[in-house]
């Protein structure tokens, strides 16, 4: 059975207790992940998770040390932040031990039920930060032992999609692979950037899924920040996937760094996306509203699950975040219920085909924001190729 890890933000503080109260009612296997600054700014988020007895992870987001966010960025409030971009050479053993200790204490003090180790984004050609990441993994167990922290250890691996294609382990990062094996974490959080994009999305997705399968031999793998490709990663053997609710449902580190270099904009936020189960992703609310006026397409879009949304699907727009969590959980439940890997890939192929057909109908309408079908194309092609035979991906 796979886990759904949701990442509520500061704007979700009132949603969370309401959502977690329903856990016994079909929302089992849910975990909460908080951005470090969100856990710092609003303690009710972690308190809600603790009161509900839900596993809680606090993401230290230490990749922001590589490309310092604006001084007014909320991440700058965490005790291990830096207003200037750090260089790999700064991180000798003492600095690494300090970062592990400071970020661990921060998580433990806020009731995290596992420790998310510091991690850095490894771009295509990155070598300096790769060495720092390997050192973090080598130093983590002794540092946590000194702190007397016995919580499970989660090791995020954050890298550009290109490092997974070709000759992974981590494309020319053999020492990284050795350090991860030596650490033997309780779980690996695989955060691949831009795996959902590209002219040939099936190639990127195949590389991602092959890495899920390969890393699963070291530790259980969670697909980190993969709301768009989460089901495919679970079909490949991930024990779950993590996503935000209705925004940034896929990982693009270039945009993440760019968005945080400038001060947060005042004024109203863009409305969140609404998860449409047949499309296997969130879609702009404005697009859904336009579709709701079309009697020929709307019946294929609105939420049919009466335990999730009121008949007619209006709740899907009115309470989109609750709907998103329920609908994502149901989609995972149905995938979990399929015993054979090949049949799971068959289900991914069939679901994505339904999505592609529906997206084509929606995109023919006069709408401003079209449905992006890149990820659907990748899942469809990969699912079709793996539904035959054993359903196993060849790994490096
Ligand atoms: Zn619903």
Coordinates of C-alpha atoms and ligand atoms in Angstrom, one line a residue:
X1 CA 0.0 0.0 0.0
X2 CA 1.4 3.4 -1.0
X3 CA 1.4 6.7 0.9
X4 CA 0.1 10.0 -0.2
X5 CA 2.3 12.8 1.2
X6 CA 0.6 16.2 1.1
X7 CA 2.4 19.5 1.6
X8 CA 0.0 22.1 3.0
X9 CA 1.1 25.7 3.0
X10 CA 0.5 28.6 5.4
X11 CA -2.8 29.2 3.7
X12 CA -4.0 25.7 4.5
X13 CA -3.8 26.0 8.3
X14 CA -7.6 25.8 8.7
X15 CA -7.9 23.1 6.1
X16 CA -5.6 20.7 7.8
X17 CA -7.5 19.8 10.9
X18 CA -10.7 19.4 8.9
X19 CA -8.9 17.2 6.4
X20 CA -7.1 15.1 9.0
X21 CA -10.3 14.6 11.0
X22 CA -11.6 12.5 8.1
X23 CA -8.6 10.3 8.1
X24 CA -10.4 7.3 9.5
X25 CA -13.0 7.8 6.7
X26 CA -11.0 6.6 3.7
X27 CA -7.9 8.8 4.1
X28 CA -5.5 6.3 5.6
X29 CA -1.9 6.2 4.5
X30 CA -1.6 10.0 4.5
X31 CA 1.5 11.9 5.7
X32 CA 2.0 15.6 6.1
X33 CA 5.1 17.5 4.8
X34 CA 5.8 21.1 5.8
X35 CA 8.1 23.6 4.3
X36 CA 10.5 24.6 7.1
X37 CA 9.3 28.2 7.1
X38 CA 5.7 27.1 7.3
X39 CA 6.4 24.9 10.3
X40 CA 8.2 27.9 11.9
X41 CA 5.5 30.6 11.1
X42 CA 2.4 28.6 12.1
X43 CA 2.8 26.0 14.7
X44 CA -0.9 24.9 14.3
X45 CA 0.2 23.0 11.1
X46 CA 2.4 20.6 13.0
X47 CA 0.0 20.6 16.0
X48 CA -2.8 19.5 13.6
X49 CA -0.7 16.6 12.4
X50 CA 0.4 15.6 15.9
X51 CA -3.2 15.7 17.2
X52 CA -4.4 13.5 14.4
X53 CA -1.5 11.1 14.8
X54 CA -0.4 11.6 11.3
X55 CA 3.3 11.2 10.4
X56 CA 4.9 14.6 10.0
X57 CA 8.0 15.6 7.9
X58 CA 9.6 19.0 7.9
X59 CA 11.5 19.8 4.8
X60 CA 14.6 21.9 5.6
X61 CA 14.9 23.0 2.0
X62 CA 18.6 23.4 2.4
X63 CA 19.0 23.8 -1.4
X64 CA 18.3 27.4 -0.7
X65 CA 21.8 27.7 0.7
X66 CA 23.0 27.2 -2.9
X67 CA 21.1 30.2 -4.3
X68 CA 20.1 32.5 -1.5
X69 CA 16.5 33.6 -1.6
X70 CA 15.6 37.3 -1.2
X71 CA 16.2 38.6 2.3
X72 CA 12.4 39.0 2.8
X73 CA 11.8 35.4 1.7
X74 CA 10.1 33.5 4.6
X75 CA 12.8 30.7 4.3
X76 CA 15.3 33.3 5.6
X77 CA 13.7 33.0 9.0
X78 CA 14.8 29.4 9.6
X79 CA 17.8 29.2 11.9
X80 CA 20.1 27.5 9.4
X81 CA 19.3 30.0 6.5
X82 CA 21.9 32.3 4.9
X83 CA 21.3 35.6 3.1
X84 CA 24.2 35.0 0.8
X85 CA 24.7 32.0 -1.6
X86 CA 27.1 29.5 -0.1
X87 CA 29.9 27.8 -2.0
X88 CA 30.6 24.1 -1.7
X89 CA 34.2 24.9 -0.4
X90 CA 32.6 26.3 2.8
X91 CA 31.4 23.0 3.9
X92 CA 34.2 21.3 5.9
X93 CA 33.3 18.6 8.3
X94 CA 32.5 21.1 11.1
X95 CA 30.1 23.1 8.9
X96 CA 28.4 19.9 7.7
X97 CA 27.9 18.6 11.2
X98 CA 26.5 22.0 12.2
X99 CA 24.0 22.0 9.4
X100 CA 22.9 18.5 10.1
X101 CA 22.5 19.2 13.8
X102 CA 20.8 22.6 13.4
X103 CA 18.3 21.3 10.8
X104 CA 17.6 18.2 12.8
X105 CA 17.0 20.1 16.0
X106 CA 14.6 22.4 14.1
X107 CA 12.6 19.4 12.9
X108 CA 12.6 17.5 16.2
X109 CA 11.5 20.6 18.2
X110 CA 8.5 20.8 15.9
X111 CA 7.4 17.2 16.4
X112 CA 8.7 15.7 13.1
X113 CA 8.3 11.9 13.2
X114 CA 11.3 11.4 10.9
X115 CA 14.4 13.5 10.1
X116 CA 14.8 14.8 6.6
X117 CA 18.5 15.3 6.0
X118 CA 20.0 18.4 4.5
X119 CA 20.1 18.1 0.7
X120 CA 21.3 20.1 -2.3
X121 CA 20.2 20.3 -5.9
X122 CA 22.6 18.6 -8.2
X123 CA 22.4 20.1 -11.7
X124 CA 23.6 18.4 -14.8
X125 CA 27.3 19.1 -14.4
X126 CA 27.4 19.8 -10.7
X127 CA 30.4 18.3 -8.8
X128 CA 31.1 20.6 -5.8
X129 CA 27.7 20.2 -4.2
X130 CA 27.7 16.5 -5.0
X131 CA 30.7 16.1 -2.7
X132 CA 29.0 18.1 0.0
X133 CA 25.9 15.9 -0.4
X134 CA 28.0 12.7 -0.1
X135 CA 29.6 14.2 3.1
X136 CA 26.2 14.9 4.6
X137 CA 25.3 11.3 4.1
X138 CA 28.6 10.0 5.6
X139 CA 28.3 12.3 8.6
X140 CA 24.6 12.0 9.3
X141 CA 24.5 8.9 11.5
X142 CA 27.3 10.0 14.0
X143 CA 25.8 13.5 14.2
X144 CA 22.3 12.2 14.9
X145 CA 23.7 9.7 17.4
X146 CA 25.5 12.6 19.3
X147 CA 22.1 14.4 19.4
X148 CA 20.5 11.2 20.7
X149 CA 17.9 11.4 17.9
X150 CA 16.7 7.9 17.0
X151 CA 14.0 8.9 14.5
X152 CA 13.9 7.3 11.0
X153 CA 16.2 9.0 8.5
X154 CA 14.9 10.3 5.1
X155 CA 17.6 11.1 2.6
X156 CA 16.3 13.4 -0.2
X157 CA 18.2 13.0 -3.5
X158 CA 17.5 16.2 -5.6
X159 CA 18.8 16.3 -9.1
X160 CA 18.2 17.4 -12.6
X161 CA 16.5 14.8 -14.8
X162 CA 19.5 14.5 -17.0
X163 CA 21.5 12.9 -14.2
X164 CA 19.2 10.0 -14.3
X165 CA 19.4 9.3 -18.0
X166 CA 22.2 7.3 -19.5
X167 CA 24.6 5.9 -17.0
X168 CA 23.0 6.6 -13.6
X169 CA 24.1 5.9 -10.7
X170 CA 23.5 9.6 -10.6
X171 CA 25.5 10.1 -13.8
X172 CA 29.1 10.2 -12.9
X173 CA 28.4 10.4 -9.2
X174 CA 29.5 7.0 -8.1
X175 CA 30.8 8.3 -4.7
X176 CA 27.3 9.7 -4.1
X177 CA 25.8 6.3 -4.6
X178 CA 28.3 4.7 -2.3
X179 CA 27.7 7.3 0.4
X180 CA 23.9 6.7 0.1
X181 CA 24.4 2.9 0.5
X182 CA 26.7 3.4 3.5
X183 CA 24.1 5.7 5.1
X184 CA 21.4 3.1 4.5
X185 CA 18.5 5.6 5.2
X186 CA 15.1 4.5 6.2
X187 CA 13.7 6.1 3.1
X188 CA 15.0 7.9 0.0
X189 CA 13.0 10.9 -1.2
X190 CA 13.7 11.2 -5.0
X191 CA 13.3 14.8 -6.2
X192 CA 14.0 14.8 -9.9
X193 CA 13.6 18.2 -11.6
X194 CA 12.0 18.6 -15.0
X195 CA 11.2 14.9 -15.4
X196 CA 7.7 15.9 -16.4
X197 CA 8.9 18.0 -19.3
X198 CA 10.7 17.5 -22.6
X199 CA 10.1 16.7 -26.2
X200 CA 10.3 13.0 -25.4
X201 CA 8.7 12.9 -22.0
X202 CA 8.6 9.1 -22.0
X203 CA 12.4 9.0 -22.0
X204 CA 12.6 11.3 -19.0
X205 CA 9.9 9.3 -17.2
X206 CA 11.5 6.0 -18.0
X207 CA 14.8 7.3 -16.5
X208 CA 12.9 8.5 -13.4
X209 CA 11.1 5.2 -12.9
X210 CA 14.2 3.2 -13.5
X211 CA 15.9 5.2 -10.7
X212 CA 12.9 4.6 -8.4
X213 CA 13.3 0.8 -9.1
X214 CA 17.1 0.9 -8.6
X215 CA 17.0 3.0 -5.4
X216 CA 14.3 0.8 -4.0
X217 CA 17.0 -1.9 -3.5
X218 CA 18.7 0.5 -1.1
X219 CA 15.7 1.9 0.7
X220 CA 12.0 2.5 0.1
X221 CA 11.6 5.4 -2.2
X222 CA 9.1 8.3 -2.1
X223 CA 8.7 10.4 -5.2
X224 CA 9.3 13.9 -3.9
X225 CA 7.3 16.8 -5.4
X226 CA 5.9 14.7 -8.1
X227 CA 2.2 15.4 -8.0
X228 CA 2.0 15.0 -11.8
X229 CA 4.0 11.8 -12.2
X230 CA 3.2 10.3 -8.8
X231 CA 1.1 7.4 -10.0
X232 CA 3.7 6.3 -12.5
X233 CA 6.4 6.4 -9.8
X234 CA 4.2 4.2 -7.6
X235 CA 3.7 1.8 -10.5
X236 CA 7.5 1.7 -10.7
X237 CA 7.8 0.7 -7.1
X238 CA 7.8 3.9 -5.1
X239 CA 6.1 3.6 -1.7
X240 CA 4.3 6.9 -2.2
X241 CA 4.5 10.4 -3.7
X242 CA 4.5 13.9 -2.3
X243 CA 2.7 16.9 -3.7
X244 CA 1.6 20.4 -2.8
X245 CA -2.1 21.2 -3.1
X246 CA -3.0 22.8 -6.3
X247 CA 0.2 24.7 -7.1
X248 CA 3.8 23.5 -8.1
X249 CA 2.6 19.9 -8.5
X250 CA 5.8 19.1 -10.4
X251 CA 9.4 20.0 -9.7
X252 CA 11.3 22.5 -11.7
X253 CA 14.2 23.7 -9.7
X254 CA 15.1 26.5 -12.1
X255 CA 11.8 28.1 -11.5
X256 CA 12.0 27.5 -7.7
X257 CA 15.3 29.3 -7.4
X258 CA 14.1 32.1 -9.7
X259 CA 10.8 32.6 -7.8
X260 CA 12.6 33.0 -4.5
X261 CA 15.3 35.4 -5.6
X262 CA 12.7 38.2 -5.7
X263 CA 10.7 39.3 -2.7
X264 CA 7.2 37.7 -2.5
X265 CA 4.6 39.7 -4.4
X266 CA 1.8 41.3 -2.4
X267 CA -1.8 41.1 -3.5
X268 CA -4.0 38.1 -4.4
X269 CA -2.3 34.8 -5.3
X270 CA -3.2 33.0 -8.5
X271 CA -6.0 30.6 -7.8
X272 CA -4.9 27.1 -7.2
X273 CA -5.3 24.3 -9.7
X274 CA -8.0 21.8 -9.3
X275 CA -7.1 18.1 -9.5
X276 CA -9.0 16.4 -12.3
X277 CA -8.7 12.7 -11.8
X278 CA -9.1 11.6 -15.5
X279 CA -6.3 14.1 -16.4
X280 CA -4.1 12.8 -13.6
X281 CA -3.1 16.3 -12.6
X282 CA -4.3 19.7 -11.4
X283 CA -5.7 22.1 -14.0
X284 CA -6.3 25.8 -13.8
X285 CA -9.5 26.7 -12.0
X286 CA -10.5 29.0 -14.8
X287 CA -10.2 26.1 -17.3
X288 CA -12.5 23.9 -15.2
X289 CA -15.0 26.7 -14.8
X290 CA -15.1 27.1 -18.6
X291 CA -15.5 23.4 -19.0
X292 CA -18.3 23.3 -16.4
X293 CA -20.4 25.3 -18.9
X294 CA -20.0 22.7 -21.6
X295 CA -22.6 20.0 -21.1
X296 CA -20.8 17.6 -23.4
X297 CA -17.4 17.7 -21.7
X298 CA -18.3 18.5 -18.1
X299 CA -19.7 15.0 -17.3
X300 CA -16.2 13.6 -18.1
X301 CA -14.5 16.1 -15.8
X302 CA -16.5 16.5 -12.6
X303 CA -15.8 14.4 -9.6
X304 CA -18.1 11.3 -9.7
X305 CA -17.2 10.2 -6.2
X306 CA -20.2 11.1 -4.0
X307 CA -18.2 10.5 -0.8
X308 CA -15.7 13.2 -2.0
X309 CA -17.8 15.8 -3.8
X310 CA -21.5 16.6 -3.8
X311 CA -23.4 15.2 -6.8
X312 CA -22.9 17.4 -9.8
X313 CA -19.3 18.2 -8.9
X314 CA -19.8 21.7 -7.6
X315 CA -17.8 20.9 -4.5
X316 CA -14.9 20.1 -6.7
X317 CA -14.6 23.8 -7.4
X318 CA -15.8 25.1 -4.1
X319 CA -13.6 22.9 -1.9
X320 CA -10.9 22.0 -4.4
X321 CA -8.1 21.2 -1.9
X322 CA -10.2 18.6 0.0
X323 CA -11.3 17.1 -3.3
X324 CA -7.7 17.0 -4.5
X325 CA -6.5 15.0 -1.5
X326 CA -9.4 12.6 -1.6
X327 CA -9.3 12.0 -5.3
X328 CA -5.5 11.5 -5.3
X329 CA -5.8 9.0 -2.5
X330 CA -8.6 7.1 -4.3
X331 CA -6.5 7.0 -7.5
X332 CA -3.6 5.5 -5.4
X333 CA -5.9 3.0 -3.7
X334 CA -7.1 1.7 -7.1
X335 CA -3.5 1.4 -8.3
X336 CA -2.5 -0.4 -5.0
X337 CA -5.3 -2.9 -5.5
X338 CA -3.7 -4.2 -8.8
X339 CA -1.4 -7.0 -7.9
X340 CA 0.9 -7.4 -10.9
X341 CA 3.4 -4.7 -12.0
X342 CA 2.5 -5.2 -15.7
X343 CA -1.2 -4.7 -15.0
X344 CA -0.4 -1.6 -13.0
X345 CA 1.5 -0.2 -16.1
X346 CA -1.5 -1.3 -18.1
X347 CA -3.7 0.8 -15.8
X348 CA -1.3 3.8 -16.1
X349 CA -1.5 3.4 -19.9
X350 CA -5.3 3.2 -19.9
X351 CA -5.8 6.1 -17.5
X352 CA -3.4 8.4 -19.4
X353 CA -5.1 7.5 -22.7
X354 CA -8.5 8.6 -21.2
X355 CA -6.6 11.8 -20.0
X356 CA -5.2 12.4 -23.4
X357 CA -8.6 12.1 -25.1
X358 CA -10.2 14.3 -22.6
X359 CA -7.5 16.9 -22.7
X360 CA -7.8 17.0 -26.5
X361 CA -11.5 17.7 -26.2
X362 CA -10.9 20.5 -23.6
X363 CA -8.1 22.0 -25.6
X364 CA -10.4 22.4 -28.6
X365 CA -12.5 24.8 -26.6
X366 CA -11.9 28.5 -26.6
X367 CA -10.0 28.6 -23.3
X368 CA -7.0 30.7 -22.2
X369 CA -5.1 28.0 -20.3
X370 CA -4.8 24.7 -22.2
X371 CA -4.2 21.4 -20.4
X372 CA -0.6 20.5 -20.6
X373 CA -0.4 16.9 -21.9
X374 CA 3.4 16.4 -21.7
X375 CA 3.3 14.2 -18.6
X376 CA 0.2 12.3 -19.9
X377 CA 2.1 11.5 -23.1
X378 CA 5.1 10.2 -21.2
X379 CA 2.9 8.0 -18.9
X380 CA 1.0 6.7 -21.8
X381 CA 4.0 5.7 -23.9
X382 CA 5.8 4.2 -20.9
X383 CA 2.7 2.4 -19.7
X384 CA 2.1 0.9 -23.1
X385 CA 5.7 -0.4 -23.4
X386 CA 5.7 -2.0 -19.9
X387 CA 2.2 -3.5 -19.8
X388 CA 3.5 -6.4 -21.8
X389 CA 5.7 -9.0 -20.1
X390 CA 6.8 -8.6 -16.4
X391 CA 6.3 -4.8 -16.2
X392 CA 9.8 -4.4 -14.9
X393 CA 12.1 -1.5 -16.0
X394 CA 15.7 -2.3 -16.8
X395 CA 17.9 -0.5 -14.2
X396 CA 21.5 0.6 -14.4
Ligands
LIG1 ZN1 -14.2 15.1 -5.4

